[in-house]
CSV table of C-alpha atoms and ligand atoms in Angstrom, one decimal:
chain,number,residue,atom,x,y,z
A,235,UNK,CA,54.3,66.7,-12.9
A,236,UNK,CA,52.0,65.9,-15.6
A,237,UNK,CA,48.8,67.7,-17.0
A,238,UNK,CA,47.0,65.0,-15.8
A,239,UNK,CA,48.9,64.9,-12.2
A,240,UNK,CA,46.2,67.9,-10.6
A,241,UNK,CA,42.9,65.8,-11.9
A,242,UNK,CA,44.5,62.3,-10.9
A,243,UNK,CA,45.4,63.5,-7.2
A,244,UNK,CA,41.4,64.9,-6.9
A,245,UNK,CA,40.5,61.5,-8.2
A,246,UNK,CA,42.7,60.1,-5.3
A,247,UNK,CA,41.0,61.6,-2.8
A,248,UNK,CA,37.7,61.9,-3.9
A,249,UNK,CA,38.5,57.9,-4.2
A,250,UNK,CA,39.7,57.3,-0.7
A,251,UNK,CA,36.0,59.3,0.5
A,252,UNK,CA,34.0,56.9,-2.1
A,253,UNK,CA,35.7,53.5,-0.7
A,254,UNK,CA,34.9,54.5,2.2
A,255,UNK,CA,31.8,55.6,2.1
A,256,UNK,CA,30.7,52.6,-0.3
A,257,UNK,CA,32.7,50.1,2.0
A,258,UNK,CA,31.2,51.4,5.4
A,259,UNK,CA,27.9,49.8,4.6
A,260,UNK,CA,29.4,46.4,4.8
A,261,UNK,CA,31.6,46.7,7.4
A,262,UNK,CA,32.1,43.9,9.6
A,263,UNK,CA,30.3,41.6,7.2
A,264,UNK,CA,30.8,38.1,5.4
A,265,UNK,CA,31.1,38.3,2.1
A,266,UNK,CA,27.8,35.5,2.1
A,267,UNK,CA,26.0,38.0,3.9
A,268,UNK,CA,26.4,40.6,1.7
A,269,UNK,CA,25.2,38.7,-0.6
A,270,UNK,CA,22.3,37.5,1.0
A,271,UNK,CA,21.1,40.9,1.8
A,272,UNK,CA,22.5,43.2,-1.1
A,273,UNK,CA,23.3,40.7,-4.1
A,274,UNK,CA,26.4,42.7,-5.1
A,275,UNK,CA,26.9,45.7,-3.0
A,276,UNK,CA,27.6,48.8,-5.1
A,277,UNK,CA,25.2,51.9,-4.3
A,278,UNK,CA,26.2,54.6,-1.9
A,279,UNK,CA,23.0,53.9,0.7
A,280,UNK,CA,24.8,54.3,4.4
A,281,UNK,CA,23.5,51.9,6.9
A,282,UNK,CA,26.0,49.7,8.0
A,283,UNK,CA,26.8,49.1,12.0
A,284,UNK,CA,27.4,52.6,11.8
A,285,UNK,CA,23.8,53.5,11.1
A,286,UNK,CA,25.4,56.2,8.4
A,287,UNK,CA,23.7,58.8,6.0
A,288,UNK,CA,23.9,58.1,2.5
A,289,UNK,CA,27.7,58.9,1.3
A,290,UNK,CA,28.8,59.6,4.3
A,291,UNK,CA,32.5,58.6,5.5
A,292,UNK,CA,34.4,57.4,8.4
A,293,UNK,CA,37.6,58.0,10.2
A,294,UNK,CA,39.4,56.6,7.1
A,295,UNK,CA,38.7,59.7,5.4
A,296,UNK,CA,38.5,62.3,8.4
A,297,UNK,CA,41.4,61.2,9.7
A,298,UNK,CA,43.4,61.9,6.6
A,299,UNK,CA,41.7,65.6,6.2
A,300,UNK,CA,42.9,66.4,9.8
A,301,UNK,CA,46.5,65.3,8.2
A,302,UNK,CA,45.9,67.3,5.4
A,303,UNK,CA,45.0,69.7,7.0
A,304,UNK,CA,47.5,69.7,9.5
A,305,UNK,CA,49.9,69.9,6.6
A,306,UNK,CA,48.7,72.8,5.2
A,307,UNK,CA,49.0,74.8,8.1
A,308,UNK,CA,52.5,73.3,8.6
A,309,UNK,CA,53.5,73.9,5.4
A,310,UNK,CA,55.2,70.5,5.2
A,311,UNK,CA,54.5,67.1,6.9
A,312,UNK,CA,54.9,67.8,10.9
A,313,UNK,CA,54.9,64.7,13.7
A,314,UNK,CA,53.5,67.2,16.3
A,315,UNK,CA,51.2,69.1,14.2
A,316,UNK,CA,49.7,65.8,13.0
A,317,UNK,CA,49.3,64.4,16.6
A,318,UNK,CA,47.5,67.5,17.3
A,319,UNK,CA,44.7,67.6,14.6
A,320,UNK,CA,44.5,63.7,14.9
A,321,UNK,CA,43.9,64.6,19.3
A,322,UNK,CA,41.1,67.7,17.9
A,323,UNK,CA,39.8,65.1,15.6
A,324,UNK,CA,39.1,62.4,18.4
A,325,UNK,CA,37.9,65.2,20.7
A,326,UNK,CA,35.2,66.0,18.1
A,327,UNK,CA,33.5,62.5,18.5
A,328,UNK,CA,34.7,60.9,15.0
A,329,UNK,CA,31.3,58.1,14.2
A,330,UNK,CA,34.5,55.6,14.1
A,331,UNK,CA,38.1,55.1,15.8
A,332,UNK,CA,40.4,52.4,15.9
A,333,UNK,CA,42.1,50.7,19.0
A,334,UNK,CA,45.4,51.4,18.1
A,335,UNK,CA,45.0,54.8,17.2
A,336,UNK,CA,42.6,55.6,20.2
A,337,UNK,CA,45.6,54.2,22.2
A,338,UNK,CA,48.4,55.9,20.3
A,339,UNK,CA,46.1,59.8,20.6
A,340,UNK,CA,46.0,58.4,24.8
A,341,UNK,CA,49.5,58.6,24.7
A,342,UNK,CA,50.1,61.6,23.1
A,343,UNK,CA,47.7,63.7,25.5
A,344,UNK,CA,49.7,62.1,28.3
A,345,UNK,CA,53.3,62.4,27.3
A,346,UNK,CA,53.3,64.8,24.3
A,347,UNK,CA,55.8,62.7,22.5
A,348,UNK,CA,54.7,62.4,18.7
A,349,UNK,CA,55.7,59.0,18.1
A,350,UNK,CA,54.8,55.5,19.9
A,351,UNK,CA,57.3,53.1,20.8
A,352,UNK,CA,58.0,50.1,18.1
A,353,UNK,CA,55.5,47.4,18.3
A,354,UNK,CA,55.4,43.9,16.8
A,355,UNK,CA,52.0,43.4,17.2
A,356,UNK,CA,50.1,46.6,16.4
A,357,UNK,CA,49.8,46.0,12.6
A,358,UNK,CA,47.0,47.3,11.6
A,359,UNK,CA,45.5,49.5,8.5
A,360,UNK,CA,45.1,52.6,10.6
A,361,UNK,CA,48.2,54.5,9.4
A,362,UNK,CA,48.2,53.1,5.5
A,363,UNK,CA,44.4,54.2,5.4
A,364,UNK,CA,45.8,58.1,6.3
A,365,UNK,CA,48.5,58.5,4.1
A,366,UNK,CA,47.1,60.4,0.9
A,367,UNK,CA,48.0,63.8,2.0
A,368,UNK,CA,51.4,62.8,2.6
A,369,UNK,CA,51.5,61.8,-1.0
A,370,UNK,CA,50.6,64.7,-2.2
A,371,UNK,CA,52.2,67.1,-0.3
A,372,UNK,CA,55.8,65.1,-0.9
A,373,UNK,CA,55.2,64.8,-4.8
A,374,UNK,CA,58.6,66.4,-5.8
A,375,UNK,CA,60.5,65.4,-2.8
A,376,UNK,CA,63.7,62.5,-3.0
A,377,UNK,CA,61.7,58.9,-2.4
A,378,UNK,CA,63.7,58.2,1.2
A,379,UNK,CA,62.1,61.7,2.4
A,380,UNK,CA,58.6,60.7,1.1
A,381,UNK,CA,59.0,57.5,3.2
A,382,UNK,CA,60.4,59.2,6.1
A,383,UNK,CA,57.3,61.6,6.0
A,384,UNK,CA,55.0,58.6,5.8
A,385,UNK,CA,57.0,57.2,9.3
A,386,UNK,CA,56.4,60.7,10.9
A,387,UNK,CA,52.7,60.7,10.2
A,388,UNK,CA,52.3,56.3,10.7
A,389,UNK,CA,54.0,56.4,14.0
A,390,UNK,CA,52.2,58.7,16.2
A,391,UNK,CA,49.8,55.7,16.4
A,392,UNK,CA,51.4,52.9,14.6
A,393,UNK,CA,55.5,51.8,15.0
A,394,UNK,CA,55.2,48.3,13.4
A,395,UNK,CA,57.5,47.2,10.5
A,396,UNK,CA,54.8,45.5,8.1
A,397,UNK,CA,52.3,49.0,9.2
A,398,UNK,CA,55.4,51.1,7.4
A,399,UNK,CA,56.3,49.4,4.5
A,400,UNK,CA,52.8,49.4,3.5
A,401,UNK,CA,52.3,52.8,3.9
A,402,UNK,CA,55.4,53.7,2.3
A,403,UNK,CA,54.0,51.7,-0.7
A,404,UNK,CA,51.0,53.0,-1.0
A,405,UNK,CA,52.5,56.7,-0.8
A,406,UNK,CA,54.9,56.0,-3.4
A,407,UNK,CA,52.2,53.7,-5.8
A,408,UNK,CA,50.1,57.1,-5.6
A,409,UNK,CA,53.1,59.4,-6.5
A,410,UNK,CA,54.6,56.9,-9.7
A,411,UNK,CA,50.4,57.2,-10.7
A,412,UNK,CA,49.9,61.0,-10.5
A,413,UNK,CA,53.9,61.2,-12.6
A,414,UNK,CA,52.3,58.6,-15.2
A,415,UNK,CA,53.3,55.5,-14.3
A,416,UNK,CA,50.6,52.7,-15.6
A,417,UNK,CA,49.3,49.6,-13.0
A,418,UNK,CA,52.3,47.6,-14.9
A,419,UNK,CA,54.8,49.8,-13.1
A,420,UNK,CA,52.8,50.0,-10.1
A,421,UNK,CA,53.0,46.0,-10.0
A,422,UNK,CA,56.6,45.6,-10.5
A,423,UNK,CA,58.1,48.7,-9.2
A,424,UNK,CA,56.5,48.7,-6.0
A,425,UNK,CA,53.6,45.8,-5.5
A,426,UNK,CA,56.3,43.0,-5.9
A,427,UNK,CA,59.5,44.7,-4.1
A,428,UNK,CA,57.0,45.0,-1.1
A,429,UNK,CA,56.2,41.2,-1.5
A,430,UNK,CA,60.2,40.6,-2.0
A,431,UNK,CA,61.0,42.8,1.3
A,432,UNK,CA,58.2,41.0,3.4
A,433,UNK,CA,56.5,38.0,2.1
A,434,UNK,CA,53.5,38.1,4.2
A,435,UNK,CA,52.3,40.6,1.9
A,436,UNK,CA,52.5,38.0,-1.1
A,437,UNK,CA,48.9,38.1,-2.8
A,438,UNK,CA,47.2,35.5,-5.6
A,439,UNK,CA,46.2,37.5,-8.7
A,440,UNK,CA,43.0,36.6,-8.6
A,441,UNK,CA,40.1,37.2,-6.0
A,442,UNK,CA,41.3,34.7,-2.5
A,443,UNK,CA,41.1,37.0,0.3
A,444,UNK,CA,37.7,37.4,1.7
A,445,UNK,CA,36.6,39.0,4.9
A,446,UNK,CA,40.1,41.1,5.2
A,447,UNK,CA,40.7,42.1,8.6
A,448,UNK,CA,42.1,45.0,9.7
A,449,UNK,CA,45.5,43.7,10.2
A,450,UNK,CA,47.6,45.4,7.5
A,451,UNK,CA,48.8,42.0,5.7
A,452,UNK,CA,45.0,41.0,5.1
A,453,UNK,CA,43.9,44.6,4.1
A,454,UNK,CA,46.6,44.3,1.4
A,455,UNK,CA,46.3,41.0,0.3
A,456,UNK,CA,42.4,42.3,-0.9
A,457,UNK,CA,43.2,45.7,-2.5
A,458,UNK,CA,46.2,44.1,-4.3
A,459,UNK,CA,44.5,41.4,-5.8
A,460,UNK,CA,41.3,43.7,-6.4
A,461,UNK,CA,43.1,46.6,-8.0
A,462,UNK,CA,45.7,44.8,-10.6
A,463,UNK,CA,42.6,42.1,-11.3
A,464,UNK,CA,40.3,44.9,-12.2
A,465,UNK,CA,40.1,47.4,-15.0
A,466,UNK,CA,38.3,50.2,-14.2
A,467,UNK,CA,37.8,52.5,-11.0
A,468,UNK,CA,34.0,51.2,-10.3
A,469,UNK,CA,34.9,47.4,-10.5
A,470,UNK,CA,38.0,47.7,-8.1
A,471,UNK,CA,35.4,49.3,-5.6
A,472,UNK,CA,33.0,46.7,-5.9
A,473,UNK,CA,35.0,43.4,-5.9
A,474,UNK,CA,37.2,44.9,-2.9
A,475,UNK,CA,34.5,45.7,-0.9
A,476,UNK,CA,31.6,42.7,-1.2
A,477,UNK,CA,34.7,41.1,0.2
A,478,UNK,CA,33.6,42.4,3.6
A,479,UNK,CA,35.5,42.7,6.8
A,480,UNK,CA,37.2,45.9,7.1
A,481,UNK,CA,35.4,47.2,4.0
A,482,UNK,CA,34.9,51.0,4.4
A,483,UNK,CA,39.1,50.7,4.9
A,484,UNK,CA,39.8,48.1,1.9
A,485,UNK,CA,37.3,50.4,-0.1
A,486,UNK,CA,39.4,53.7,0.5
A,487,UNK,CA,42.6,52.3,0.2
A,488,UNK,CA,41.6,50.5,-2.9
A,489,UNK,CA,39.7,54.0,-4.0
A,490,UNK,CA,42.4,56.2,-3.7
A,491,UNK,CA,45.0,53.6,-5.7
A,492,UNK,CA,42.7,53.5,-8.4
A,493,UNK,CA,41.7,57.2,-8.7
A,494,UNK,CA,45.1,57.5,-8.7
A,495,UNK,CA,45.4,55.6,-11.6
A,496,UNK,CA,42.1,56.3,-13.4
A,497,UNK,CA,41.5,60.2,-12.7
A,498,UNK,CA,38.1,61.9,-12.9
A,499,UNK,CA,36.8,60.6,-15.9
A,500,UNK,CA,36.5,56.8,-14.0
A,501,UNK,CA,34.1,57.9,-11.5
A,502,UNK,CA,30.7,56.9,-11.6
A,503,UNK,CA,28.8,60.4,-11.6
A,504,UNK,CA,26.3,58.2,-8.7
A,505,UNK,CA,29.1,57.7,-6.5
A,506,UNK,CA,30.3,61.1,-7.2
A,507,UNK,CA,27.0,63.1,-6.5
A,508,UNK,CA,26.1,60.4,-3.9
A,509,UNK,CA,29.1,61.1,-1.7
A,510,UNK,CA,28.7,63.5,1.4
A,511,UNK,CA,28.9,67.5,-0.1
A,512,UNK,CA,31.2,68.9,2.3
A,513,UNK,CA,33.6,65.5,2.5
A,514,UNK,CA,34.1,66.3,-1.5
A,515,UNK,CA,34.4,69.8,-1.2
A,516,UNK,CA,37.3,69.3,1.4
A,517,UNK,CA,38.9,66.6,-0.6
A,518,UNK,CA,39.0,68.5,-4.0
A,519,UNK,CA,40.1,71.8,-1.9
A,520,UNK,CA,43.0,69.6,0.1
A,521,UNK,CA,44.0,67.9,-3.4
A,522,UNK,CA,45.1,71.6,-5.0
A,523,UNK,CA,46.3,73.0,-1.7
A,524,UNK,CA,48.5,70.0,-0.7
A,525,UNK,CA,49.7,69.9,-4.6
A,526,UNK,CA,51.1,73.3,-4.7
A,527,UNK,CA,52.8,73.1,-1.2
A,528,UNK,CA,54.6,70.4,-2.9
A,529,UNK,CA,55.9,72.8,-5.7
B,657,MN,MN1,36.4,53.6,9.1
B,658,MN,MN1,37.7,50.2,8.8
């Protein structure tokens, strides 16, 4: 732990809500018609197919509070206390909620069994876009039991090889960020061994993945290549997500990495004071909470 490790892990989360709020607008869309009806996208206005309030945020973000949250009661990261806030929070009518993790939640009510069997073809973002908390909450734990945490929590809705190491990565590119390490360390230490271990995730440095999907090869491809080509907390945000397609995902993931890496003082105070009230309030309150449980 730094002095800087408390602020940088608010900035994480507060990220995560900002991408997603910012991103949920253009959901869904090309990155031409983005274009065509915002010029570059980078106000916190709601809209989108979601018809959303301004700064308002999707299951992205809610999902990871009702880990976090989950956590905190736990006191440590729990398989069965995490399907249980995730079943709550799809009882409570979330504005968005994705196939696999509708069908994984299905499961659970049925069987009771925390974990989904192994499946090659349910890769999608829905357990990387979650994973914050677990972060946090693992901070001074050995690396394998920070990745095993991140399995527990992925596969109550996701058991797919390409799901986990990316969620492993992202987990452990937060926690080298909030212990100091710069983007250079984030690229080599963990960026490129996840490209070495599985080459899908291989990514140009420049902007070449438009319209990401929400299969988690895609998703990566654009927060990679918008986060290490980028220099500043707003201009990740904005390149990742006037890439369209899965944009209120790309956004948080993308949000969280780089308020991670940039802390407070790289928010724009308009995305900051744009962004729902009580989504901040529970990200700065989860950001100290899931901090000291990790002490
Ligand atoms: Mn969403
Ligand atoms: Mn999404």
């Amino acid at each position: 732990m730094t002095n800087a490790t408390q602020p940088h892990a608010t900035a994480a989360y507060l990220g995560l809500a900002i991408g997603d709020a910012l991103g949920a607008t253009v959901e869904f869309m090309t990155p031409r018609e983005i274009a065509a009806q915002y010029g570059v996208h980078k106000d916190l206005i709601g809209g989108g197919w979601l018809k959303l309030r301004p700064g308002q945020v999707t299951d992205d973000t809610t999902m990871a509070l009702a880990l976090g949250a989950s956590i905190l009661s736990a006191g440590r990261v729990d398989a069965d206390a995490a399907a249980r806030a995730f079943d709550t929070w799809m009882r409570g009518k979330p504005v968005d909620i994705g196939a696999t993790v509708r069908r994984g939640l299905l499961a659970f009510r049925k069987t009771g069994v925390a974990k989904t069997p192994l499946s090659e073809h349910d890769a999608g973002n829905g357990a990387a876009m979650r994973v914050l908390p677990v972060a946090l909450a693992t901070l001074r734990l050995a690396e394998a039991d920070v990745r095993a945490a991140c399995r527990a929590q992925a596969h109550i809705t996701h058991n797919n090889p390409l799901s986990d190491a990316a969620t492993e990565t992202l987990a452990l590119m937060v926690r080298d960020a909030l212990l100091g390490a710069d983007k250079l360390a984030l690229l080599h230490q963990r960026a490129h061994p996840l490209a070495r271990l599985h080459p899908e995730f291989t990514f140009r440095a420049t902007r070449q993945r438009q319209n990401p999907s929400g299969y988690i090869v895609e998703t990566m491809q654009a927060v990679f290549q918008a986060f290490f080509d980028t220099d500043t907390f707003e201009d990740c945000l904005i390149d990742v997500v006037n890439r369209g397609g899965d944009a209120d995902t790309t956004g948080a993931i993308a949000g969280m990495l780089a308020g991670a890496v940039y802390g407070p003082a790289g928010i724009p105070r308009r995305w900051l004071h744009g962004l729902d009230v009580a989504t901040r309030n529970a990200c700065e309150m989860q950001a100290r909470e899931l901090l000291e449980i990790s002490a």
